[in-house]
Short mmCIF file of C-alpha atoms in Angstrom, two decimals:
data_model
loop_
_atom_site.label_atom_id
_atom_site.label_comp_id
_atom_site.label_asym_id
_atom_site.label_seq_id
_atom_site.Cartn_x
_atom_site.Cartn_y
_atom_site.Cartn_z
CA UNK N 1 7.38 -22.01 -11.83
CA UNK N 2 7.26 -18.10 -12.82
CA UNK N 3 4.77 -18.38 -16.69
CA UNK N 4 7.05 -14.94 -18.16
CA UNK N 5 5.32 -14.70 -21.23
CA UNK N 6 1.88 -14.59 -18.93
CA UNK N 7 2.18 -11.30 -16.93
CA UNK N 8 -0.04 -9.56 -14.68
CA UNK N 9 0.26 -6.01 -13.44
CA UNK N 10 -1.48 -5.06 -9.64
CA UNK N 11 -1.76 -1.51 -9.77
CA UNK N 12 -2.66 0.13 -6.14
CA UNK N 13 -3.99 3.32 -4.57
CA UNK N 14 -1.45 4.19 -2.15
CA UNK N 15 -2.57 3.41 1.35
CA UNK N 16 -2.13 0.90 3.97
CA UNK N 17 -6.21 -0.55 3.58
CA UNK N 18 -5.50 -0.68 -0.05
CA UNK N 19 -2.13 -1.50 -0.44
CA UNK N 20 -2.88 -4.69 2.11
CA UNK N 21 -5.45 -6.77 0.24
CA UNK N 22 -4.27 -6.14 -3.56
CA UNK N 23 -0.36 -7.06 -2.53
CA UNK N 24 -2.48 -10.25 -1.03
CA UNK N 25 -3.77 -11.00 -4.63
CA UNK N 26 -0.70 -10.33 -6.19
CA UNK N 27 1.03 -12.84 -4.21
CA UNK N 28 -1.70 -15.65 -5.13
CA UNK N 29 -1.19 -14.43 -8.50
CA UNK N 30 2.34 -15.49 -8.31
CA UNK N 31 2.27 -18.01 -6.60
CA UNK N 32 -0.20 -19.68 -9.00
CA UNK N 33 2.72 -19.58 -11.58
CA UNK N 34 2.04 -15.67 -13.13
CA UNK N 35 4.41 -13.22 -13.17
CA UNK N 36 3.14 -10.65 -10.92
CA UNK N 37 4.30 -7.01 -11.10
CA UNK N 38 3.15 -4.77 -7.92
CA UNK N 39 2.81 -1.13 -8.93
CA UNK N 40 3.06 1.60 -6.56
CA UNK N 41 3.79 4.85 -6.24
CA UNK N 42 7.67 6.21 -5.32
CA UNK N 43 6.90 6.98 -1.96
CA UNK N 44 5.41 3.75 -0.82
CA UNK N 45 7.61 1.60 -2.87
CA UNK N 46 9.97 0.66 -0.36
CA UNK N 47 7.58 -0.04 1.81
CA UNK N 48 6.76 -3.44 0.10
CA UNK N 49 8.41 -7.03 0.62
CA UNK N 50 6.38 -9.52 -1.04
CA UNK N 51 8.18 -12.86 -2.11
CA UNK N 52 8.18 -13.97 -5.72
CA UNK N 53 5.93 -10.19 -6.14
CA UNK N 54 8.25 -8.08 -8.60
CA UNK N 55 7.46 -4.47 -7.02
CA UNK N 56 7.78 -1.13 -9.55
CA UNK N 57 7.42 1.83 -8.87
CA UNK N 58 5.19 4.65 -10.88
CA UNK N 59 4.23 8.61 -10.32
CA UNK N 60 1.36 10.02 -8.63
CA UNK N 61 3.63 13.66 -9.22
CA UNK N 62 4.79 13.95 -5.57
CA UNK N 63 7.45 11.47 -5.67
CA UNK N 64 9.00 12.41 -2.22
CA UNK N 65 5.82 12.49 0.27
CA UNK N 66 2.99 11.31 -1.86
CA UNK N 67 -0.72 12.49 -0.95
CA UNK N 68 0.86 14.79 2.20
CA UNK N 69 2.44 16.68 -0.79
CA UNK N 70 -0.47 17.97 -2.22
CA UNK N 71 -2.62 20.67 -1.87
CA UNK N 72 -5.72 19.04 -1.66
CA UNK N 73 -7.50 15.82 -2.51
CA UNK N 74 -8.73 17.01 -5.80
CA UNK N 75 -5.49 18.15 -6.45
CA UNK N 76 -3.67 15.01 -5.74
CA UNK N 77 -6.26 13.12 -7.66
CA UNK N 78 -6.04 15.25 -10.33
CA UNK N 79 -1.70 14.89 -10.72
CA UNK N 80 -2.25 11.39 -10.20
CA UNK N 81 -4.45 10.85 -12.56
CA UNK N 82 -2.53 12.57 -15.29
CA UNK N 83 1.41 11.30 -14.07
CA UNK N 84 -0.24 7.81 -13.31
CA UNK N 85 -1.61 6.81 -16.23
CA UNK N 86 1.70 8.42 -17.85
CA UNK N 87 4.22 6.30 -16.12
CA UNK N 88 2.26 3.26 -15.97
CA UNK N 89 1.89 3.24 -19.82
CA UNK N 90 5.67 3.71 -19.57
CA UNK N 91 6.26 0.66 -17.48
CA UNK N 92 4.24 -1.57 -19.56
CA UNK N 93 6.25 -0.22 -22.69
CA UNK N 94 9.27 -1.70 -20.58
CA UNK N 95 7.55 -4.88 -20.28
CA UNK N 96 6.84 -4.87 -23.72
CA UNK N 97 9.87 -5.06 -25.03
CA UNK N 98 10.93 -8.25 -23.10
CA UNK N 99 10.30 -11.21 -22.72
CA UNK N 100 7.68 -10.90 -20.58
CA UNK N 101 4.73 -8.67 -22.42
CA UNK N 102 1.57 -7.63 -19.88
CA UNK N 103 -1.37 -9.35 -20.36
CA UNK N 104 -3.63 -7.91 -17.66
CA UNK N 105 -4.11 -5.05 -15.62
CA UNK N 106 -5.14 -5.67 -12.05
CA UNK N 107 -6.23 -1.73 -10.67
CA UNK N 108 -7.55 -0.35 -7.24
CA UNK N 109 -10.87 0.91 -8.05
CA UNK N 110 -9.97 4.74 -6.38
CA UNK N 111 -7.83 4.48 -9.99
CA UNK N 112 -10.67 4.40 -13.01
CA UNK N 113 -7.83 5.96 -15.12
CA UNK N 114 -6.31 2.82 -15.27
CA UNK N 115 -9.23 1.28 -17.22
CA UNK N 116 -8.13 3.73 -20.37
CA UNK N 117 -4.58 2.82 -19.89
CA UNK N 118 -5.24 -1.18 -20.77
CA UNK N 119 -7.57 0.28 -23.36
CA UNK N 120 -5.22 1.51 -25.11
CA UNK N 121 -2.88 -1.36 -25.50
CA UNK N 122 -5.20 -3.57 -25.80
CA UNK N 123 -4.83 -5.49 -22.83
CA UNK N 124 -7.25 -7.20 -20.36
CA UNK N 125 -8.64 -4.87 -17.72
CA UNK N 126 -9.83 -5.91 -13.98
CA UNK N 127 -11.01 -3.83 -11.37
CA UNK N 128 -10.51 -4.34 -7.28
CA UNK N 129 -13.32 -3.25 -4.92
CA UNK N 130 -11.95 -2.79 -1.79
CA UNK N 131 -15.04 -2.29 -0.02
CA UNK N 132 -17.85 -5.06 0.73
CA UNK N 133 -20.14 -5.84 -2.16
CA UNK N 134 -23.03 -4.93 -0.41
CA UNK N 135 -21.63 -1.05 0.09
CA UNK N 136 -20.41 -1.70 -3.67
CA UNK N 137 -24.36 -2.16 -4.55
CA UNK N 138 -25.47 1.41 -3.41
CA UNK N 139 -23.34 3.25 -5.72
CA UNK N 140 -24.46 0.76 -8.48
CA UNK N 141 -28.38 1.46 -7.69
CA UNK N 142 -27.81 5.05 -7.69
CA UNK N 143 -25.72 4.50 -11.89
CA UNK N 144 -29.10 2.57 -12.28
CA UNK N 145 -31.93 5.31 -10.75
CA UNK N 146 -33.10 3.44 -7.74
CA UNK N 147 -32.19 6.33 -5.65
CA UNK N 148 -30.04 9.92 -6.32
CA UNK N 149 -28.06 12.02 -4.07
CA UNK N 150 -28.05 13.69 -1.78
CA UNK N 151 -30.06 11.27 0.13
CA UNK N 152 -32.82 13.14 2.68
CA UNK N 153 -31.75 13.11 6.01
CA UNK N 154 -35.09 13.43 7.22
CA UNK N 155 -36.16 9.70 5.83
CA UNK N 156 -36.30 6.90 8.17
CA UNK N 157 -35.16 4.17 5.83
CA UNK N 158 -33.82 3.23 2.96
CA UNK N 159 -34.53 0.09 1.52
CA UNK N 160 -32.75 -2.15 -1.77
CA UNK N 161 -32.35 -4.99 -3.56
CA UNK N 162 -30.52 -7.46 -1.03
CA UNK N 163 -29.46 -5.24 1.35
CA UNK N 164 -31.17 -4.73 4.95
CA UNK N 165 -33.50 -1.74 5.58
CA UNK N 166 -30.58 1.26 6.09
CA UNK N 167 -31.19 3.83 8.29
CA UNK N 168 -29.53 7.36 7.18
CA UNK N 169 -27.02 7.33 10.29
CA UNK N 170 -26.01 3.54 8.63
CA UNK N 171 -25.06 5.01 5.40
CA UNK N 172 -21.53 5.64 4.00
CA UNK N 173 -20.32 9.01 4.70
CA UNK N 174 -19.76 9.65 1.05
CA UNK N 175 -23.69 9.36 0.44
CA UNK N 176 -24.88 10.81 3.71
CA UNK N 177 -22.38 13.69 3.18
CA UNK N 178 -21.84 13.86 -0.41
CA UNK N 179 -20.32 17.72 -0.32
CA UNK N 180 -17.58 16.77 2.21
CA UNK N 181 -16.85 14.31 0.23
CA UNK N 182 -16.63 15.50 -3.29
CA UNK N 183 -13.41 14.70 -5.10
CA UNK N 184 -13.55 11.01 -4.34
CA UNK N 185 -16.82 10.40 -4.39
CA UNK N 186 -16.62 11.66 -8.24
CA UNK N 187 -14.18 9.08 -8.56
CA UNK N 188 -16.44 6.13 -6.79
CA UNK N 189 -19.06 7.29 -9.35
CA UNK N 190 -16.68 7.39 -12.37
CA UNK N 191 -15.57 3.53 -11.75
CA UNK N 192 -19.13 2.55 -11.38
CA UNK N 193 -20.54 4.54 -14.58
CA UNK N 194 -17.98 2.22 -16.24
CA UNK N 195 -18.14 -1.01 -14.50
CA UNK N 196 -19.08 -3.23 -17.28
CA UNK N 197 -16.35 -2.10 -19.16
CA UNK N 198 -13.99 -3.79 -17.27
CA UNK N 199 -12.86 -7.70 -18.24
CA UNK N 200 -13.49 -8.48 -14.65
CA UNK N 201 -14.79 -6.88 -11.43
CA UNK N 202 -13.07 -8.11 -8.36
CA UNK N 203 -14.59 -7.69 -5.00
CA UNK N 204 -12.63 -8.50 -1.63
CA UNK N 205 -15.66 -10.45 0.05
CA UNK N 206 -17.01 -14.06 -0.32
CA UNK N 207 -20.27 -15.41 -1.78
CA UNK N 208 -21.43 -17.14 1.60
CA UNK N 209 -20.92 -13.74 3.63
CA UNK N 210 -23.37 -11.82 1.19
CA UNK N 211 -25.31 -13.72 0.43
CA UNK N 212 -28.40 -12.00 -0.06
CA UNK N 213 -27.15 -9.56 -1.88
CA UNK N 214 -25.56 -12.24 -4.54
CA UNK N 215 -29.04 -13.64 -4.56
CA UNK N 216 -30.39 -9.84 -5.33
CA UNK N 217 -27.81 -9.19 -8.05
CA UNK N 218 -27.51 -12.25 -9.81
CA UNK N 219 -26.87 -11.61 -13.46
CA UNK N 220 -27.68 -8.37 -12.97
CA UNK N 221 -24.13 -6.48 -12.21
CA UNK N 222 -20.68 -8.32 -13.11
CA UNK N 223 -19.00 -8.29 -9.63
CA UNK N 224 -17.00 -11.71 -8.52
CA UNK N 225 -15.98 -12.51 -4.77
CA UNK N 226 -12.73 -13.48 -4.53
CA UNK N 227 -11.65 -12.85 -0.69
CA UNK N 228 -11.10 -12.17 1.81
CA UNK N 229 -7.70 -11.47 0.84
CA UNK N 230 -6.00 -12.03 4.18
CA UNK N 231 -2.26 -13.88 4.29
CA UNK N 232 -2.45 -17.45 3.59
CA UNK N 233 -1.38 -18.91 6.89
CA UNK N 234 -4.47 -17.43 8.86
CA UNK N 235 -7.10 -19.25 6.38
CA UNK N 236 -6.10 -21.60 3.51
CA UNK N 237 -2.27 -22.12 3.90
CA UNK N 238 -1.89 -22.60 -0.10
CA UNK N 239 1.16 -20.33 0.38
CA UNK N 240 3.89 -21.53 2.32
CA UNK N 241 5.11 -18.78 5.21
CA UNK N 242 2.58 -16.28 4.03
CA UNK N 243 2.40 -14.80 7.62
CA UNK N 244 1.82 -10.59 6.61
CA UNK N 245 1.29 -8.78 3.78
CA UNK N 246 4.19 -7.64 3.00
CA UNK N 247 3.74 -4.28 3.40
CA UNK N 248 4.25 -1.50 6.44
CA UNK N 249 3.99 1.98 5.70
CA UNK N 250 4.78 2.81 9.36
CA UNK N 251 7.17 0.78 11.52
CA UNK N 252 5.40 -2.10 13.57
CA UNK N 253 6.45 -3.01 16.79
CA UNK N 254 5.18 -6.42 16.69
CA UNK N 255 8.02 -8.08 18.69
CA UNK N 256 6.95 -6.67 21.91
CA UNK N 257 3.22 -6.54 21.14
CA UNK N 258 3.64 -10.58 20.66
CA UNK N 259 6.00 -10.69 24.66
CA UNK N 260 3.33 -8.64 26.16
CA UNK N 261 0.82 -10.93 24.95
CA UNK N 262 2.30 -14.15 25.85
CA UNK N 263 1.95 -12.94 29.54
CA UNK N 264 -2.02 -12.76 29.25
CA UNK N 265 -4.58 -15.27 29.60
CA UNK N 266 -6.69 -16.64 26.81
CA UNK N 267 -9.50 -14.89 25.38
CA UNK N 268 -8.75 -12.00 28.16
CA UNK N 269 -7.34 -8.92 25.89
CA UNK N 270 -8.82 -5.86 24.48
CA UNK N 271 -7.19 -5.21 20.84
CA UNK N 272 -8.05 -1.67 20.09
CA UNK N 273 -7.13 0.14 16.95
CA UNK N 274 -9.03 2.42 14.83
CA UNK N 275 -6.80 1.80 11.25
CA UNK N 276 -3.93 3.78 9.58
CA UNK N 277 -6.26 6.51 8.49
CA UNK N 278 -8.89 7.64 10.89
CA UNK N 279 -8.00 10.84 13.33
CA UNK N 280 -9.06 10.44 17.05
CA UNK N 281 -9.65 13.83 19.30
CA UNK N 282 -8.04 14.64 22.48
CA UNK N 283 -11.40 14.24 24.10
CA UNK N 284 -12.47 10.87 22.74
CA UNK N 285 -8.49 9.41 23.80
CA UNK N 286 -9.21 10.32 27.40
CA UNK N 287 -12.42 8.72 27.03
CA UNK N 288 -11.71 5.61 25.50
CA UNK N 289 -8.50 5.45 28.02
CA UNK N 290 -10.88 5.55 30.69
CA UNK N 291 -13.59 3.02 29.06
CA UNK N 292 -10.62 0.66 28.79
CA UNK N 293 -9.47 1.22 32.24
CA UNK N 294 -13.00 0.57 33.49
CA UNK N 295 -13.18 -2.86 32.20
CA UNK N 296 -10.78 -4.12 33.78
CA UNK N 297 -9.10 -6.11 31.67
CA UNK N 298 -5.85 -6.38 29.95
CA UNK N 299 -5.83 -3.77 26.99
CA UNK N 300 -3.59 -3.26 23.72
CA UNK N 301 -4.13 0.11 22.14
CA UNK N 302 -2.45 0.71 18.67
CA UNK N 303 -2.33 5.12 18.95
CA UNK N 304 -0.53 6.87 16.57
CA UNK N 305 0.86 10.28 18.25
CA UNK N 306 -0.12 8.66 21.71
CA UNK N 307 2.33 10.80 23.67
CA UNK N 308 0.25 14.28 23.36
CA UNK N 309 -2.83 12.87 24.08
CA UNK N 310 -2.82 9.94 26.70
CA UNK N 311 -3.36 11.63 30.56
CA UNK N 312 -0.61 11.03 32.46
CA UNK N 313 -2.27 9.57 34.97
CA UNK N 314 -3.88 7.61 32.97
CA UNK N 315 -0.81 5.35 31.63
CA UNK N 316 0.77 5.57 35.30
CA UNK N 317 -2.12 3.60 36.48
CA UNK N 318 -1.79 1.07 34.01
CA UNK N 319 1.26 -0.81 34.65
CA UNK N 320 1.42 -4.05 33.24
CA UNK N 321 -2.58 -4.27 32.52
CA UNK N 322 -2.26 -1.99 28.77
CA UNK N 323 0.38 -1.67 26.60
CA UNK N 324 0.12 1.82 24.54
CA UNK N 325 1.79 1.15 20.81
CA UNK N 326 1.85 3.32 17.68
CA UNK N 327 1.96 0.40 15.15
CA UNK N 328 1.73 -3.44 15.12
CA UNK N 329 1.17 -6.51 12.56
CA UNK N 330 -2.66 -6.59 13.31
CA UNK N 331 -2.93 -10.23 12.21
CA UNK N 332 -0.23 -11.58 13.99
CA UNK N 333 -1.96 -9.79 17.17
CA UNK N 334 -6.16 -11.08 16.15
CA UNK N 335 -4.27 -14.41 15.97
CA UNK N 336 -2.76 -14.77 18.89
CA UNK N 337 -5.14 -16.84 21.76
CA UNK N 338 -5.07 -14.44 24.69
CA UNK N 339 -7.23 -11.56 22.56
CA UNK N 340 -10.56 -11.75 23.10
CA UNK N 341 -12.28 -8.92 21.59
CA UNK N 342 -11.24 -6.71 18.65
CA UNK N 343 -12.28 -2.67 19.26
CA UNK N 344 -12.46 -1.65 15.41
CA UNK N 345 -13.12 1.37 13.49
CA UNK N 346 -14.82 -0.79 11.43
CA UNK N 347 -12.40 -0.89 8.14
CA UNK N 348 -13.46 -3.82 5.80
CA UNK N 349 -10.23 -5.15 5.43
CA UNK N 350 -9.86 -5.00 9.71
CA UNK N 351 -13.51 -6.69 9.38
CA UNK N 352 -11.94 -9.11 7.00
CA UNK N 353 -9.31 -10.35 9.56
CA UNK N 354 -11.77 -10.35 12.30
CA UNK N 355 -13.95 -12.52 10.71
CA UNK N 356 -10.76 -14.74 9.69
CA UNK N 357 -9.50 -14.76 12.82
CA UNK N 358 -12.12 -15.55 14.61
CA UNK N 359 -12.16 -12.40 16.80
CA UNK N 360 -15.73 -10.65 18.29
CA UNK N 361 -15.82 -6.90 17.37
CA UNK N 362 -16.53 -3.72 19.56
CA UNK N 363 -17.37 -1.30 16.78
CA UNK N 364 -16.68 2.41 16.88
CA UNK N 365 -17.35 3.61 13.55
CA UNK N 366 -15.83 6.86 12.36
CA UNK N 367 -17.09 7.48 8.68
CA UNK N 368 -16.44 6.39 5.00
CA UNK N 369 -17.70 2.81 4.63
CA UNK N 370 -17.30 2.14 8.38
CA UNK N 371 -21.36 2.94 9.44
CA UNK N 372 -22.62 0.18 7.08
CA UNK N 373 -19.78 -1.90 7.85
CA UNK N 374 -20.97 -1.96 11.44
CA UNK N 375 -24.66 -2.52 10.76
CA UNK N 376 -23.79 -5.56 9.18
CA UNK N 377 -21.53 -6.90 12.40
CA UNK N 378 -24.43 -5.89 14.63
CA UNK N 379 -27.03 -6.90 12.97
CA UNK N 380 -26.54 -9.21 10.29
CA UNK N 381 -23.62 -11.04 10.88
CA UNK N 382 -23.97 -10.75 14.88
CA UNK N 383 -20.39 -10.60 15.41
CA UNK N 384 -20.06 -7.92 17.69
CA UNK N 385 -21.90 -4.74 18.96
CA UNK N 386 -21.90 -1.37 17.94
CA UNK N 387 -20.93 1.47 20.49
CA UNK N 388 -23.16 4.86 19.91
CA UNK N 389 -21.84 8.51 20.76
CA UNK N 390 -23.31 10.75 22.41
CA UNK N 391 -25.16 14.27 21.03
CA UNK N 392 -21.30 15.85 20.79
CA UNK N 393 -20.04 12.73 18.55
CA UNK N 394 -17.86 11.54 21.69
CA UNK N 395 -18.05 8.02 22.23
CA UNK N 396 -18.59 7.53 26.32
CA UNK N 397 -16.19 5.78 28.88
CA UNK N 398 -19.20 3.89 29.91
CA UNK N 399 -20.68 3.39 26.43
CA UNK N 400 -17.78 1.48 25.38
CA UNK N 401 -17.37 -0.32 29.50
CA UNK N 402 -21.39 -1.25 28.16
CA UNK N 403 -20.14 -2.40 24.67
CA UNK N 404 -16.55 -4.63 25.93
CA UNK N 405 -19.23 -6.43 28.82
CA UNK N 406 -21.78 -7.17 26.29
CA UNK N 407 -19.17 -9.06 23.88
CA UNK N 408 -17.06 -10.42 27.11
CA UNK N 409 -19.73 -12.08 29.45
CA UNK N 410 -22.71 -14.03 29.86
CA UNK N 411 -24.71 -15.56 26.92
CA UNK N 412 -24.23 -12.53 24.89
CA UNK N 413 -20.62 -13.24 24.58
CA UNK N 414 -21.38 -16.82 23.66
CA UNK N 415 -23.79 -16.29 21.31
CA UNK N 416 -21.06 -13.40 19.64
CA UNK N 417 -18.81 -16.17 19.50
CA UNK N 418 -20.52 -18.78 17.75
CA UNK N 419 -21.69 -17.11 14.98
CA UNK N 420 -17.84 -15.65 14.97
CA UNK N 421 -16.05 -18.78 14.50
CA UNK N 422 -19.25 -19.92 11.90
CA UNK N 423 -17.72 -17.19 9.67
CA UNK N 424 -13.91 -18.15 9.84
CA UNK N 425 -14.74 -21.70 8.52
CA UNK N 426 -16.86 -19.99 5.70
CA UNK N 427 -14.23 -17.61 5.03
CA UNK N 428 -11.77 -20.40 5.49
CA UNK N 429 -14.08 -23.40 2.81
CA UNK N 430 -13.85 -19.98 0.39
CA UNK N 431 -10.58 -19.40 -0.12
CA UNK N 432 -9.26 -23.13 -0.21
CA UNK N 433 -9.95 -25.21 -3.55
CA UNK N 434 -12.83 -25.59 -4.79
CA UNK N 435 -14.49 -22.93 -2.52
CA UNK N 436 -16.51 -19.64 -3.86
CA UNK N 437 -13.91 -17.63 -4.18
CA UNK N 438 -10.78 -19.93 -5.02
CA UNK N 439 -13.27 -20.87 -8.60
CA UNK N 440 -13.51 -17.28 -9.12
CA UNK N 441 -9.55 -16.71 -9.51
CA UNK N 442 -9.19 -20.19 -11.53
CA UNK N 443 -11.90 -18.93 -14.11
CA UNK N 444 -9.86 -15.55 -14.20
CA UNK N 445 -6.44 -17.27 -14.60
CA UNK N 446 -7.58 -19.75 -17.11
CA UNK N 447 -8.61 -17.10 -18.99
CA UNK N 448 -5.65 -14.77 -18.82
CA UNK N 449 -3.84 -17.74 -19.79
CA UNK N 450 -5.91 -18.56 -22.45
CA UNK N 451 -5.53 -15.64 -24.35
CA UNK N 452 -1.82 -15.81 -23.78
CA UNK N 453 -1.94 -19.53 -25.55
CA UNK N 454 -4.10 -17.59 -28.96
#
């Protein structure tokens, strides 16, 4: 039953890899008895359908396309910054005067401004890191002087406090490339400057899967685990139906990714899909086609604007063996028996459902977090193998043939898949009660609650 006069707000950035795992939390939120508000921005609003989740909308000032609107990233980060923190104070004025006052602001990290906004009515503040907490730990070291940008691209390692030895090709973009990335990696640094101003620090990761690192950091920085934030039904079924996310900012065409499947053999597909976000070149489409074609195996290829760049012969060779489709409901497709290998770009929250899911990963790494991300499948976790370019940045058609063989046959393969499905039962013992991350939320809601009781 919905606690009114207890009343959480989930503020999000507005993109599919953030919008995914905070909705997740907001559900949990609710359906541990909160009253959840969702807060996006007017252009993704109708984009979410979360049961029990009250969604409301606020401005990022471009109200009709969002971030394709602006000029450029500072400039968008700039409007939303300054509309944002604007409308959201005006939404929890609204809230205010009802019966159902906010008590705590949830925010997406890529939003620091939201920190002032509970400030200033003196409400509870937490924090989301989307990212892993071991990529979360190199922007901390560098608030605290262990290193400074820009980081040398001449040195051969680079080596901290429970992480593994990095080399510069494994770092994220945003340190390796600090210029190209300027205007949000002055936001990254912002929210970790003020970290331990926040109430809480939320990290979508579990205890057992960094474990080092929450060894190295103990007492030390104030970040709790509390994924992986991935729909109910694929780990700890606490919420009844919880199937998706709730949210689809393009239209999935799930229906006949889930026929197509039901035709293939267990364990046989290729699931290959580089996120919402990441851009693919002519060139590296005709060779991935070909990689795919090459391994002869069943293939389903999630390609946004696939019709200018797929060869022709190429998809008339295919028949029945691929299926080409701009959008699907990823988890619904990791879940289903007859995939076999997941070909990733490497996004955490893709890693997330992997790992879930129970799914060995190709990776193909493109930039942001995604380099690190993939050190730690390869070489950490051992989940999967990492496919390298060549000197032009082009990942080969028999690079990636290598990569699918290595995770698909022979004791490789096994090996890949043991220590896969090791992970989705941690992942799985984390969520449900009593696990890492399930005590993390009940200390966070007992004490939301509390203060609501004084």
């Amino acid at each position: 039953m919905e606690n009114k006069s207890c009343h959480v707000i989930v503020l999000t950035y507005p993109a599919q890899g953030h919008i995914n795992p905070l909705l997740q939390f907001a559900k949990l939120l609710a359906s541990r008895g909160l009253k959840t508000t969702f807060a996006t921005t007017y252009y993704t609003v109708n984009s979410i359908d979360a049961p029990n989740v009250h969604v409301e909308p606020i401005s990022d000032g471009f109200d009709e396309g969002g971030f394709k609107q602006a000029s450029s990233v500072e400039a968008y980060l700039e409007s939303f910054k300054a509309v944002g923190s604007r409308t959201l104070a005006q939404l929890i004025n609204k809230f205010d005067a009802s019966d159902s006052p906010v008590r705590c602001i949830v925010y997406d990290s890529l939003l620091p401004w939201a920190l002032e906004v509970a400030k200033e009515f003196g409400i509870y503040a937490a924090t989301f890191l989307t990212n892993s907490a071991s990529l979360c730990s190199l922007y901390w070291h560098i608030v605290n002087g262990l290193f400074t940008l820009p980081v040398n691209p001449e040195i051969e390692s680079l080596s901290l406090p429970g992480l593994p030895v990095l080399a510069f090709h494994e770092l994220p973009s945003f340190l390796a490339y600090p210029t190209s990335h300027s205007a949000y990696l002055a936001v990254v640094m912002e929210k970790f400057y003020r970290l331990t101003e926040n109430d809480w620090v939320f990290c979508n990761s579990f205890e057992e899967l960094e474990s080092e690192l929450v060894k190295a950091m103990k007492g030390l920085w104030p970040v709790k685990m509390i994924g992986p934030m991935v729909p109910s039904a694929y780990l700890d079924q606490q919420i009844e139906g919880d199937t998706a996310y709730g949210a689809n900012l393009w239209e999935p065409t799930t229906d006949q990714c889930l026929k197509w499947l039901e035709t293939k053999p267990s364990g046989s597909v290729l699931y290959v899909s580089f996120g919402s976000m990441a851009s693919v070149s002519d060139e590296q489409v005709q060779e991935i086609a070909w990689g795919l074609k090459a391994s002869n195996r069943p293939f389903m290829w999630v390609l946004k604007g696939s019709e200018n760049k797929l060869p022709g012969e190429f998809m008339d060779s295919i028949g029945e063996t691929g299926l080409v489709v701009t959008w699907c409901n990823q988890l619904q497709v990791l879940a289903h028996k007859a995939v076999g290998c997941f070909v990733t770009h490497c996004g955490w929250n893709s890693i997330l459902e992997a790992l879930s899911l129970g799914v060995p990963m190709v990776c193909v790494a493109q930039g942001t977090d995604q380099p690190t991300n993939a050190k730690f499948v390869e070489d950490i976790w051992k989940v999967g193998v990492r496919a390298k370019r060549n000197e032009e940045g082009i990942l080969t058609r028999k690079e990636l043939y290598g990569c699918i063989r290595q995770v698909m046959e022979g004791e490789s393969s096994r090996q890949v898949r043991g220590n896969t499905n090791k992970w989705t039962e941690l992942a799985k013992k984390a969520v449900s009660r009593g696990g890492s991350s399930d005590r993390n939320i009940s200390e966070f809601l007992a004490k939301v609650m509390e203060r609501n009781k004084a």
